Every structure is written in C-alpha cells, then in structure tokens.
PDB file of N, CA and C in Angstrom:
ATOM      1  N   MET K   1     102.157  78.329  69.551  1.00 76.00           N
ATOM      2  CA  MET K   1     101.040  77.583  69.055  1.00 76.00           C
ATOM      3  C   MET K   1     100.848  78.608  67.800  1.00 76.00           C
ATOM      4  N   PHE K   2     101.042  77.761  66.442  1.00 89.00           N
ATOM      5  CA  PHE K   2     100.975  78.337  65.122  1.00 89.00           C
ATOM      6  C   PHE K   2      99.591  77.696  64.538  1.00 89.00           C
ATOM      7  N   ILE K   3      98.682  78.569  64.318  1.00 93.00           N
ATOM      8  CA  ILE K   3      97.309  78.103  63.661  1.00 93.00           C
ATOM      9  C   ILE K   3      97.242  78.409  61.980  1.00 93.00           C
ATOM     10  N   GLN K   4      97.367  77.260  61.425  1.00 96.00           N
ATOM     11  CA  GLN K   4      97.252  77.985  59.790  1.00 96.00           C
ATOM     12  C   GLN K   4      95.651  78.222  59.514  1.00 96.00           C
ATOM     13  N   THR K   5      95.610  78.760  58.416  1.00 96.00           N
ATOM     14  CA  THR K   5      94.164  78.904  57.862  1.00 96.00           C
ATOM     15  C   THR K   5      94.341  78.664  56.466  1.00 96.00           C
ATOM     16  N   GLU K   6      93.169  78.050  55.828  1.00 96.00           N
ATOM     17  CA  GLU K   6      92.892  77.873  54.282  1.00 96.00           C
ATOM     18  C   GLU K   6      91.825  77.989  53.798  1.00 96.00           C
ATOM     19  N   PRO K   7      91.680  78.999  52.764  1.00 95.00           N
ATOM     20  CA  PRO K   7      90.169  79.128  52.421  1.00 95.00           C
ATOM     21  C   PRO K   7      89.518  77.649  51.881  1.00 95.00           C
ATOM     22  N   THR K   8      88.053  78.097  51.702  1.00 95.00           N
ATOM     23  CA  THR K   8      87.261  77.071  51.199  1.00 95.00           C
ATOM     24  C   THR K   8      86.485  77.436  49.901  1.00 95.00           C
ATOM     25  N   PRO K   9      85.785  76.781  49.462  1.00 96.00           N
ATOM     26  CA  PRO K   9      84.971  77.149  48.049  1.00 96.00           C
ATOM     27  C   PRO K   9      84.056  78.281  48.624  1.00 96.00           C
ATOM     28  N   ASN K  10      83.761  78.077  49.677  1.00 95.00           N
ATOM     29  CA  ASN K  10      82.627  79.334  50.315  1.00 95.00           C
ATOM     30  C   ASN K  10      83.684  80.374  50.679  1.00 95.00           C
ATOM     31  N   PRO K  11      83.346  81.431  50.556  1.00 95.00           N
ATOM     32  CA  PRO K  11      84.183  82.755  50.747  1.00 95.00           C
ATOM     33  C   PRO K  11      83.561  83.048  52.169  1.00 95.00           C
ATOM     34  N   ALA K  12      82.498  82.552  52.672  1.00 96.00           N
ATOM     35  CA  ALA K  12      81.961  82.890  53.767  1.00 96.00           C
ATOM     36  C   ALA K  12      82.579  81.922  55.086  1.00 96.00           C
ATOM     37  N   THR K  13      83.318  80.769  54.580  1.00 97.00           N
ATOM     38  CA  THR K  13      84.075  80.059  55.459  1.00 97.00           C
ATOM     39  C   THR K  13      85.243  80.086  55.407  1.00 97.00           C
ATOM     40  N   LEU K  14      85.968  79.639  56.638  1.00 97.00           N
ATOM     41  CA  LEU K  14      87.414  79.715  56.341  1.00 97.00           C
ATOM     42  C   LEU K  14      87.878  78.508  57.037  1.00 97.00           C
ATOM     43  N   LYS K  15      88.864  77.682  56.749  1.00 98.00           N
ATOM     44  CA  LYS K  15      89.508  76.310  57.517  1.00 98.00           C
ATOM     45  C   LYS K  15      90.620  77.064  58.525  1.00 98.00           C
ATOM     46  N   PHE K  16      90.427  76.535  59.520  1.00 97.00           N
ATOM     47  CA  PHE K  16      91.577  76.912  60.655  1.00 97.00           C
ATOM     48  C   PHE K  16      92.191  75.502  60.977  1.00 97.00           C
ATOM     49  N   LEU K  17      93.655  75.477  60.775  1.00 97.00           N
ATOM     50  CA  LEU K  17      94.190  74.241  61.102  1.00 97.00           C
ATOM     51  C   LEU K  17      95.366  74.500  62.418  1.00 97.00           C
ATOM     52  N   PRO K  18      94.746  74.102  63.504  1.00 95.00           N
ATOM     53  CA  PRO K  18      95.703  74.119  64.653  1.00 95.00           C
ATOM     54  C   PRO K  18      96.753  73.448  65.066  1.00 95.00           C
ATOM     55  N   GLY K  19      97.050  72.566  64.107  1.00 93.00           N
ATOM     56  CA  GLY K  19      98.424  71.583  64.390  1.00 93.00           C
ATOM     57  C   GLY K  19      98.101  70.489  65.301  1.00 93.00           C
ATOM     58  N   LYS K  20      97.057  70.433  65.926  1.00 91.00           N
ATOM     59  CA  LYS K  20      96.714  69.523  66.856  1.00 91.00           C
ATOM     60  C   LYS K  20      95.418  68.585  66.789  1.00 91.00           C
ATOM     61  N   PRO K  21      94.977  67.456  67.440  1.00 92.00           N
ATOM     62  CA  PRO K  21      93.829  66.749  67.067  1.00 92.00           C
ATOM     63  C   PRO K  21      92.824  68.174  67.392  1.00 92.00           C
ATOM     64  N   VAL K  22      91.736  67.945  66.455  1.00 94.00           N
ATOM     65  CA  VAL K  22      90.502  68.699  67.119  1.00 94.00           C
ATOM     66  C   VAL K  22      89.440  67.659  67.621  1.00 94.00           C
ATOM     67  N   LEU K  23      88.869  66.716  66.762  1.00 93.00           N
ATOM     68  CA  LEU K  23      87.792  65.664  66.986  1.00 93.00           C
ATOM     69  C   LEU K  23      88.360  64.558  66.376  1.00 93.00           C
ATOM     70  N   PRO K  24      89.175  64.016  66.641  1.00 90.00           N
ATOM     71  CA  PRO K  24      89.573  62.687  66.290  1.00 90.00           C
ATOM     72  C   PRO K  24      88.625  61.581  65.605  1.00 90.00           C
ATOM     73  N   GLY K  25      88.380  61.185  64.581  1.00 88.00           N
ATOM     74  CA  GLY K  25      87.418  59.906  64.357  1.00 88.00           C
ATOM     75  C   GLY K  25      86.064  60.498  64.328  1.00 88.00           C
ATOM     76  N   SER K  26      85.609  61.824  64.124  1.00 90.00           N
ATOM     77  CA  SER K  26      84.559  62.531  64.380  1.00 90.00           C
ATOM     78  C   SER K  26      84.441  63.690  63.689  1.00 90.00           C
ATOM     79  N   THR K  27      82.996  64.287  63.879  1.00 94.00           N
ATOM     80  CA  THR K  27      82.710  65.681  63.233  1.00 94.00           C
ATOM     81  C   THR K  27      82.030  66.246  64.311  1.00 94.00           C
ATOM     82  N   ALA K  28      81.542  67.465  64.001  1.00 95.00           N
ATOM     83  CA  ALA K  28      80.661  67.901  64.641  1.00 95.00           C
ATOM     84  C   ALA K  28      79.990  69.470  64.028  1.00 95.00           C
ATOM     85  N   ASP K  29      78.806  69.547  63.724  1.00 96.00           N
ATOM     86  CA  ASP K  29      78.499  70.820  63.110  1.00 96.00           C
ATOM     87  C   ASP K  29      77.702  71.856  63.892  1.00 96.00           C
ATOM     88  N   TYR K  30      77.938  72.748  64.134  1.00 96.00           N
ATOM     89  CA  TYR K  30      77.085  73.790  64.982  1.00 96.00           C
ATOM     90  C   TYR K  30      76.706  74.699  64.256  1.00 96.00           C
ATOM     91  N   ARG K  31      75.221  75.109  64.284  1.00 95.00           N
ATOM     92  CA  ARG K  31      74.728  76.417  63.450  1.00 95.00           C
ATOM     93  C   ARG K  31      74.553  77.163  64.290  1.00 95.00           C
ATOM     94  N   ASP K  32      74.388  77.030  65.772  1.00 92.00           N
ATOM     95  CA  ASP K  32      74.100  78.386  66.430  1.00 92.00           C
ATOM     96  C   ASP K  32      74.858  77.973  67.788  1.00 92.00           C
ATOM     97  N   PRO K  33      75.102  78.951  68.965  1.00 93.00           N
ATOM     98  CA  PRO K  33      75.543  78.971  70.132  1.00 93.00           C
ATOM     99  C   PRO K  33      74.776  77.856  70.620  1.00 93.00           C
ATOM    100  N   ALA K  34      73.450  77.917  70.719  1.00 92.00           N
ATOM    101  CA  ALA K  34      72.942  76.849  71.646  1.00 92.00           C
ATOM    102  C   ALA K  34      73.299  75.360  71.316  1.00 92.00           C
ATOM    103  N   GLU K  35      73.414  75.018  70.167  1.00 91.00           N
ATOM    104  CA  GLU K  35      73.738  73.714  69.570  1.00 91.00           C
ATOM    105  C   GLU K  35      75.493  73.483  70.299  1.00 91.00           C
ATOM    106  N   ALA K  36      75.922  74.701  70.171  1.00 93.00           N
ATOM    107  CA  ALA K  36      77.409  74.423  70.644  1.00 93.00           C
ATOM    108  C   ALA K  36      78.029  74.123  72.256  1.00 93.00           C
ATOM    109  N   ASP K  37      76.593  74.400  72.817  1.00 92.00           N
ATOM    110  CA  ASP K  37      76.823  73.890  74.255  1.00 92.00           C
ATOM    111  C   ASP K  37      77.517  73.409  74.687  1.00 92.00           C
ATOM    112  N   VAL K  38      77.398  71.790  74.102  1.00 93.00           N
ATOM    113  CA  VAL K  38      78.625  70.771  74.456  1.00 93.00           C
ATOM    114  C   VAL K  38      79.829  70.884  74.403  1.00 93.00           C
ATOM    115  N   SER K  39      80.149  71.936  73.450  1.00 95.00           N
ATOM    116  CA  SER K  39      81.578  71.879  72.692  1.00 95.00           C
ATOM    117  C   SER K  39      82.299  73.405  73.518  1.00 95.00           C
ATOM    118  N   PRO K  40      83.123  73.470  74.476  1.00 95.00           N
ATOM    119  CA  PRO K  40      83.981  74.516  74.656  1.00 95.00           C
ATOM    120  C   PRO K  40      84.629  75.198  73.967  1.00 95.00           C
ATOM    121  N   LEU K  41      85.248  74.455  72.859  1.00 96.00           N
ATOM    122  CA  LEU K  41      85.914  75.053  71.734  1.00 96.00           C
ATOM    123  C   LEU K  41      84.764  75.964  70.830  1.00 96.00           C
ATOM    124  N   ALA K  42      83.566  75.055  70.701  1.00 96.00           N
ATOM    125  CA  ALA K  42      82.573  75.786  69.885  1.00 96.00           C
ATOM    126  C   ALA K  42      82.102  77.052  70.584  1.00 96.00           C
ATOM    127  N   ARG K  43      81.810  76.791  71.684  1.00 96.00           N
ATOM    128  CA  ARG K  43      81.436  77.975  72.449  1.00 96.00           C
ATOM    129  C   ARG K  43      82.280  79.121  72.558  1.00 96.00           C
ATOM    130  N   ARG K  44      83.597  79.183  72.407  1.00 96.00           N
ATOM    131  CA  ARG K  44      84.422  80.035  72.652  1.00 96.00           C
ATOM    132  C   ARG K  44      84.465  80.984  71.222  1.00 96.00           C
ATOM    133  N   ILE K  45      84.230  79.998  70.219  1.00 97.00           N
ATOM    134  CA  ILE K  45      84.218  80.663  68.746  1.00 97.00           C
ATOM    135  C   ILE K  45      83.130  81.549  68.519  1.00 97.00           C
ATOM    136  N   PHE K  46      81.797  80.833  69.083  1.00 96.00           N
ATOM    137  CA  PHE K  46      80.645  81.504  68.955  1.00 96.00           C
ATOM    138  C   PHE K  46      80.761  82.766  69.656  1.00 96.00           C
ATOM    139  N   ASP K  47      81.408  83.169  70.677  1.00 95.00           N
ATOM    140  CA  ASP K  47      81.572  84.270  71.538  1.00 95.00           C
ATOM    141  C   ASP K  47      82.068  85.399  70.640  1.00 95.00           C
ATOM    142  N   VAL K  48      82.719  85.053  69.352  1.00 95.00           N
ATOM    143  CA  VAL K  48      83.311  86.055  68.567  1.00 95.00           C
ATOM    144  C   VAL K  48      82.081  86.592  67.610  1.00 95.00           C
ATOM    145  N   ASP K  49      82.015  87.805  67.515  1.00 93.00           N
ATOM    146  CA  ASP K  49      80.769  88.520  66.739  1.00 93.00           C
ATOM    147  C   ASP K  49      81.272  88.422  65.453  1.00 93.00           C
ATOM    148  N   GLY K  50      80.054  88.067  64.675  1.00 93.00           N
ATOM    149  CA  GLY K  50      79.782  87.598  63.160  1.00 93.00           C
ATOM    150  C   GLY K  50      80.029  86.048  63.186  1.00 93.00           C
ATOM    151  N   VAL K  51      80.531  85.409  64.088  1.00 95.00           N
ATOM    152  CA  VAL K  51      80.576  84.036  63.734  1.00 95.00           C
ATOM    153  C   VAL K  51      78.904  83.081  63.580  1.00 95.00           C
ATOM    154  N   LYS K  52      78.805  82.465  62.448  1.00 96.00           N
ATOM    155  CA  LYS K  52      77.238  81.882  62.132  1.00 96.00           C
ATOM    156  C   LYS K  52      77.492  80.489  62.272  1.00 96.00           C
ATOM    157  N   GLY K  53      78.575  80.022  61.956  1.00 97.00           N
ATOM    158  CA  GLY K  53      78.616  78.142  62.416  1.00 97.00           C
ATOM    159  C   GLY K  53      80.068  77.803  62.624  1.00 97.00           C
ATOM    160  N   VAL K  54      80.232  76.703  63.256  1.00 97.00           N
ATOM    161  CA  VAL K  54      81.253  76.149  63.654  1.00 97.00           C
ATOM    162  C   VAL K  54      81.323  74.322  63.220  1.00 97.00           C
ATOM    163  N   PHE K  55      82.184  74.200  62.500  1.00 97.00           N
ATOM    164  CA  PHE K  55      82.245  72.878  61.836  1.00 97.00           C
ATOM    165  C   PHE K  55      83.620  72.227  62.493  1.00 97.00           C
ATOM    166  N   LEU K  56      83.683  71.209  63.459  1.00 97.00           N
ATOM    167  CA  LEU K  56      84.850  70.391  63.705  1.00 97.00           C
ATOM    168  C   LEU K  56      85.280  69.421  63.152  1.00 97.00           C
ATOM    169  N   GLY K  57      86.403  69.292  62.637  1.00 96.00           N
ATOM    170  CA  GLY K  57      86.897  67.763  62.026  1.00 96.00           C
ATOM    171  C   GLY K  57      87.580  67.258  62.844  1.00 96.00           C
ATOM    172  N   SER K  58      88.509  66.282  62.334  1.00 94.00           N
ATOM    173  CA  SER K  58      89.489  65.488  62.820  1.00 94.00           C
ATOM    174  C   SER K  58      90.671  66.347  63.219  1.00 94.00           C
ATOM    175  N   ASP K  59      90.914  67.119  62.413  1.00 95.00           N
ATOM    176  CA  ASP K  59      92.051  67.881  62.614  1.00 95.00           C
ATOM    177  C   ASP K  59      92.102  69.410  62.064  1.00 95.00           C
ATOM    178  N   PHE K  60      90.941  69.828  62.002  1.00 97.00           N
ATOM    179  CA  PHE K  60      90.580  71.143  61.518  1.00 97.00           C
ATOM    180  C   PHE K  60      89.061  71.654  61.996  1.00 97.00           C
ATOM    181  N   ILE K  61      88.973  73.303  62.010  1.00 97.00           N
ATOM    182  CA  ILE K  61      87.868  73.727  62.746  1.00 97.00           C
ATOM    183  C   ILE K  61      87.577  74.685  61.181  1.00 97.00           C
ATOM    184  N   SER K  62      86.571  74.609  60.959  1.00 98.00           N
ATOM    185  CA  SER K  62      85.806  75.500  59.834  1.00 98.00           C
ATOM    186  C   SER K  62      84.880  76.592  60.424  1.00 98.00           C
ATOM    187  N   VAL K  63      85.208  77.514  60.213  1.00 98.00           N
ATOM    188  CA  VAL K  63      84.387  78.762  60.681  1.00 98.00           C
ATOM    189  C   VAL K  63      83.254  79.714  59.637  1.00 98.00           C
ATOM    190  N   THR K  64      82.140  79.460  59.726  1.00 97.00           N
ATOM    191  CA  THR K  64      81.409  80.615  58.580  1.00 97.00           C
ATOM    192  C   THR K  64      80.969  81.799  59.515  1.00 97.00           C
ATOM    193  N   LYS K  65      81.250  82.553  58.743  1.00 96.00           N
ATOM    194  CA  LYS K  65      80.603  84.245  59.226  1.00 96.00           C
ATOM    195  C   LYS K  65      79.490  84.582  58.770  1.00 96.00           C
ATOM    196  N   GLY K  66      79.032  85.698  59.396  1.00 92.00           N
ATOM    197  CA  GLY K  66      77.853  86.272  58.478  1.00 92.00           C
ATOM    198  C   GLY K  66      78.242  87.274  58.172  1.00 92.00           C
ATOM    199  N   ASP K  67      78.018  88.422  58.682  1.00 84.00           N
ATOM    200  CA  ASP K  67      78.387  89.875  57.888  1.00 84.00           C
ATOM    201  C   ASP K  67      79.718  90.119  58.545  1.00 84.00           C
ATOM    202  N   GLY K  68      80.424  90.980  58.070  1.00 83.00           N
ATOM    203  CA  GLY K  68      81.701  91.194  58.536  1.00 83.00           C
ATOM    204  C   GLY K  68      83.027  90.809  57.332  1.00 83.00           C
ATOM    205  N   GLU K  69      83.833  91.404  57.765  1.00 90.00           N
ATOM    206  CA  GLU K  69      85.161  90.951  56.689  1.00 90.00           C
ATOM    207  C   GLU K  69      85.941  90.086  57.481  1.00 90.00           C
ATOM    208  N   TRP K  70      86.821  89.341  57.143  1.00 94.00           N
ATOM    209  CA  TRP K  70      87.555  88.243  57.830  1.00 94.00           C
ATOM    210  C   TRP K  70      88.902  88.945  58.473  1.00 94.00           C
ATOM    211  N   GLN K  71      89.277  90.140  58.068  1.00 92.00           N
ATOM    212  CA  GLN K  71      90.201  90.662  58.503  1.00 92.00           C
ATOM    213  C   GLN K  71      89.967  91.258  59.759  1.00 92.00           C
ATOM    214  N   HIS K  72      88.589  91.515  59.948  1.00 91.00           N
ATOM    215  CA  HIS K  72      88.211  91.680  61.374  1.00 91.00           C
ATOM    216  C   HIS K  72      87.895  90.667  62.299  1.00 91.00           C
ATOM    217  N   ILE K  73      87.500  89.460  61.869  1.00 95.00           N
ATOM    218  CA  ILE K  73      87.170  88.459  62.531  1.00 95.00           C
ATOM    219  C   ILE K  73      88.180  87.358  62.789  1.00 95.00           C
ATOM    220  N   LYS K  74      88.832  86.946  61.674  1.00 96.00           N
ATOM    221  CA  LYS K  74      89.828  86.229  62.091  1.00 96.00           C
ATOM    222  C   LYS K  74      90.718  86.282  63.292  1.00 96.00           C
ATOM    223  N   PRO K  75      91.409  87.503  63.530  1.00 96.00           N
ATOM    224  CA  PRO K  75      92.318  87.617  64.612  1.00 96.00           C
ATOM    225  C   PRO K  75      91.310  87.236  66.302  1.00 96.00           C
ATOM    226  N   ALA K  76      90.528  87.785  66.230  1.00 96.00           N
ATOM    227  CA  ALA K  76      89.665  87.095  67.565  1.00 96.00           C
ATOM    228  C   ALA K  76      89.314  85.689  67.379  1.00 96.00           C
ATOM    229  N   ILE K  77      88.831  84.862  66.492  1.00 97.00           N
ATOM    230  CA  ILE K  77      88.716  83.406  66.125  1.00 97.00           C
ATOM    231  C   ILE K  77      90.180  82.737  66.266  1.00 97.00           C
ATOM    232  N   LEU K  78      91.492  83.266  65.886  1.00 97.00           N
ATOM    233  CA  LEU K  78      92.596  82.472  66.123  1.00 97.00           C
ATOM    234  C   LEU K  78      93.012  82.653  67.664  1.00 97.00           C
ATOM    235  N   GLY K  79      92.406  83.834  68.136  1.00 96.00           N
ATOM    236  CA  GLY K  79      92.506  83.886  70.032  1.00 96.00           C
ATOM    237  C   GLY K  79      91.858  82.910  70.750  1.00 96.00           C
ATOM    238  N   ALA K  80      90.523  82.910  70.240  1.00 96.00           N
ATOM    239  CA  ALA K  80      89.731  81.856  70.470  1.00 96.00           C
ATOM    240  C   ALA K  80      90.271  80.621  70.703  1.00 96.00           C
ATOM    241  N   ILE K  81      90.572  80.310  69.613  1.00 96.00           N
ATOM    242  CA  ILE K  81      91.256  78.590  69.187  1.00 96.00           C
ATOM    243  C   ILE K  81      92.695  78.530  70.275  1.00 96.00           C
ATOM    244  N   MET K  82      93.479  79.504  70.399  1.00 95.00           N
ATOM    245  CA  MET K  82      94.498  79.335  71.006  1.00 95.00           C
ATOM    246  C   MET K  82      94.159  79.258  72.561  1.00 95.00           C
ATOM    247  N   ASP K  83      93.366  80.282  72.912  1.00 94.00           N
ATOM    248  CA  ASP K  83      92.802  80.348  74.458  1.00 94.00           C
ATOM    249  C   ASP K  83      92.115  78.834  74.941  1.00 94.00           C
ATOM    250  N   HIS K  84      91.348  78.514  73.883  1.00 95.00           N
ATOM    251  CA  HIS K  84      90.897  76.951  74.315  1.00 95.00           C
ATOM    252  C   HIS K  84      92.112  75.905  74.323  1.00 95.00           C
ATOM    253  N   TYR K  85      92.957  76.065  73.534  1.00 93.00           N
ATOM    254  CA  TYR K  85      94.075  74.989  73.769  1.00 93.00           C
ATOM    255  C   TYR K  85      94.803  75.047  74.883  1.00 93.00           C
ATOM    256  N   LEU K  86      94.999  76.450  75.211  1.00 93.00           N
ATOM    257  CA  LEU K  86      95.946  76.900  76.536  1.00 93.00           C
ATOM    258  C   LEU K  86      94.846  76.280  77.684  1.00 93.00           C
ATOM    259  N   SER K  87      93.862  76.574  77.586  1.00 91.00           N
ATOM    260  CA  SER K  87      92.975  76.142  78.827  1.00 91.00           C
ATOM    261  C   SER K  87      92.973  74.697  79.233  1.00 91.00           C
ATOM    262  N   GLY K  88      93.274  73.603  78.419  1.00 89.00           N
ATOM    263  CA  GLY K  88      93.235  72.473  78.602  1.00 89.00           C
ATOM    264  C   GLY K  88      91.877  71.823  78.417  1.00 89.00           C
ATOM    265  N   ALA K  89      90.718  72.427  78.382  1.00 90.00           N
ATOM    266  CA  ALA K  89      89.456  71.912  78.189  1.00 90.00           C
ATOM    267  C   ALA K  89      89.126  71.071  77.023  1.00 90.00           C
ATOM    268  N   PRO K  90      88.457  70.115  77.271  1.00 90.00           N
ATOM    269  CA  PRO K  90      88.208  69.207  76.207  1.00 90.00           C
ATOM    270  C   PRO K  90      87.597  70.024  74.847  1.00 90.00           C
ATOM    271  N   VAL K  91      87.304  69.525  73.722  1.00 92.00           N
ATOM    272  CA  VAL K  91      86.866  70.058  72.776  1.00 92.00           C
ATOM    273  C   VAL K  91      85.241  69.958  72.761  1.00 92.00           C
ATOM    274  N   VAL K  92      84.989  68.425  73.157  1.00 91.00           N
ATOM    275  CA  VAL K  92      83.292  68.305  73.310  1.00 91.00           C
ATOM    276  C   VAL K  92      83.477  67.920  74.736  1.00 91.00           C
ATOM    277  N   ALA K  93      82.314  68.221  75.551  1.00 84.00           N
ATOM    278  CA  ALA K  93      82.286  67.933  76.851  1.00 84.00           C
ATOM    279  C   ALA K  93      82.007  66.344  77.011  1.00 84.00           C
ATOM    280  N   GLY K  94      82.409  65.385  77.862  1.00 73.00           N
ATOM    281  CA  GLY K  94      82.467  64.272  77.867  1.00 73.00           C
ATOM    282  C   GLY K  94      83.491  63.539  77.245  1.00 73.00           C
ATOM    283  N   ALA K  95      84.235  64.155  76.323  1.00 58.00           N
ATOM    284  CA  ALA K  95      85.339  63.581  75.746  1.00 58.00           C
ATOM    285  C   ALA K  95      86.441  63.506  76.467  1.00 58.00           C
ATOM    286  N   ASP K  96      87.450  62.697  76.529  1.00 50.00           N
ATOM    287  CA  ASP K  96      88.534  62.482  77.190  1.00 50.00           C
ATOM    288  C   ASP K  96      88.053  62.274  78.683  1.00 50.00           C
ATOM    289  N   GLY K  97      86.931  61.450  78.889  1.00 41.00           N
ATOM    290  CA  GLY K  97      86.691  61.256  80.139  1.00 41.00           C
ATOM    291  C   GLY K  97      86.022  62.385  80.817  1.00 41.00           C
ATOM    292  N   ASP K  98      85.529  63.504  80.405  1.00 40.00           N
ATOM    293  CA  ASP K  98      85.323  64.390  81.329  1.00 40.00           C
ATOM    294  C   ASP K  98      83.692  64.280  81.036  1.00 40.00           C
ATOM    295  N   ASP K  99      83.062  64.157  81.861  1.00 37.00           N
ATOM    296  CA  ASP K  99      81.608  63.907  81.797  1.00 37.00           C
ATOM    297  C   ASP K  99      80.931  64.972  82.426  1.00 37.00           C
ATOM    298  N   ASP K 100      81.648  65.724  83.183  1.00 37.00           N
ATOM    299  CA  ASP K 100      80.916  67.090  84.182  1.00 37.00           C
ATOM    300  C   ASP K 100      79.986  67.735  83.205  1.00 37.00           C
ATOM    301  N   GLU K 101      80.025  68.062  82.262  1.00 36.00           N
ATOM    302  CA  GLU K 101      78.836  68.760  81.373  1.00 36.00           C
ATOM    303  C   GLU K 101      78.139  68.148  80.400  1.00 36.00           C
ATOM    304  N   ALA K 102      78.567  66.963  80.224  1.00 35.00           N
ATOM    305  CA  ALA K 102      77.856  66.099  79.120  1.00 35.00           C
ATOM    306  C   ALA K 102      76.246  66.062  79.394  1.00 35.00           C
ATOM    307  N   GLY K 103      75.409  66.220  78.794  1.00 36.00           N
ATOM    308  CA  GLY K 103      74.037  66.157  78.847  1.00 36.00           C
ATOM    309  C   GLY K 103      73.300  67.268  80.180  1.00 36.00           C
ATOM    310  N   SER K 104      73.879  67.978  80.428  1.00 36.00           N
ATOM    311  CA  SER K 104      73.474  69.205  80.966  1.00 36.00           C
ATOM    312  C   SER K 104      72.563  70.164  80.064  1.00 36.00           C
ATOM    313  N   ASP K 105      71.273  70.297  80.406  1.00 34.00           N
ATOM    314  CA  ASP K 105      70.611  71.075  80.027  1.00 34.00           C
ATOM    315  C   ASP K 105      69.363  71.645  80.716  1.00 34.00           C
TER     316      ASP K 105
END
C-alpha cells in the first residue's frame, strides 16, 4: 500500500491519501481522542504522540499535529493508516453494516 501526502495551507496539518476510499459521501472531524471513539481509524491515528486532530474526507485523511516535527510524527501516522487498512476494520463503527461498536458509551 502506498500512501501519498500533500501539504495544506496550514503547516500544522498534513493530508494523507491512502489511494482507497476513506469516508465516501461524508466527512468526520475529530478534535480529541474521546470524539474519535466511534472511528477505529481515527483512534489509531490519535495513538501517535503529537496528533491533535483528525479529519476524514471521502478519499483522504488530514492530520493536525501539536508540538513536534513532521519528520518524527509522519512515519508513525503512515504506519497507523496502513495498519488500519490491513486490519479490515471499518473507518467508522456502524459503517459497512458493523453496528457492534456504534453508540457504545
């Protein structure tokens, strides 16, 4: 799996293009790990030290960092995205007919 990256106008945000659908026809914006509880993909990305926000688009993932340099954070984010797609887990719980985790709080 090859994941491309693109800069954004905000130097603290980087766009990741996995070459696969992320959230077709929808978007989701997570500003902290608690909000990301419904998204196995966003949870994996928040597990990376320095991640402060995750935005899921139809075919991309934008990640906002806090302190730290992209050269240190980017490889871990790439690994988290790759691990997610290899796991077969849904991007958001309840998507693709997987209701097991939807609404659990």
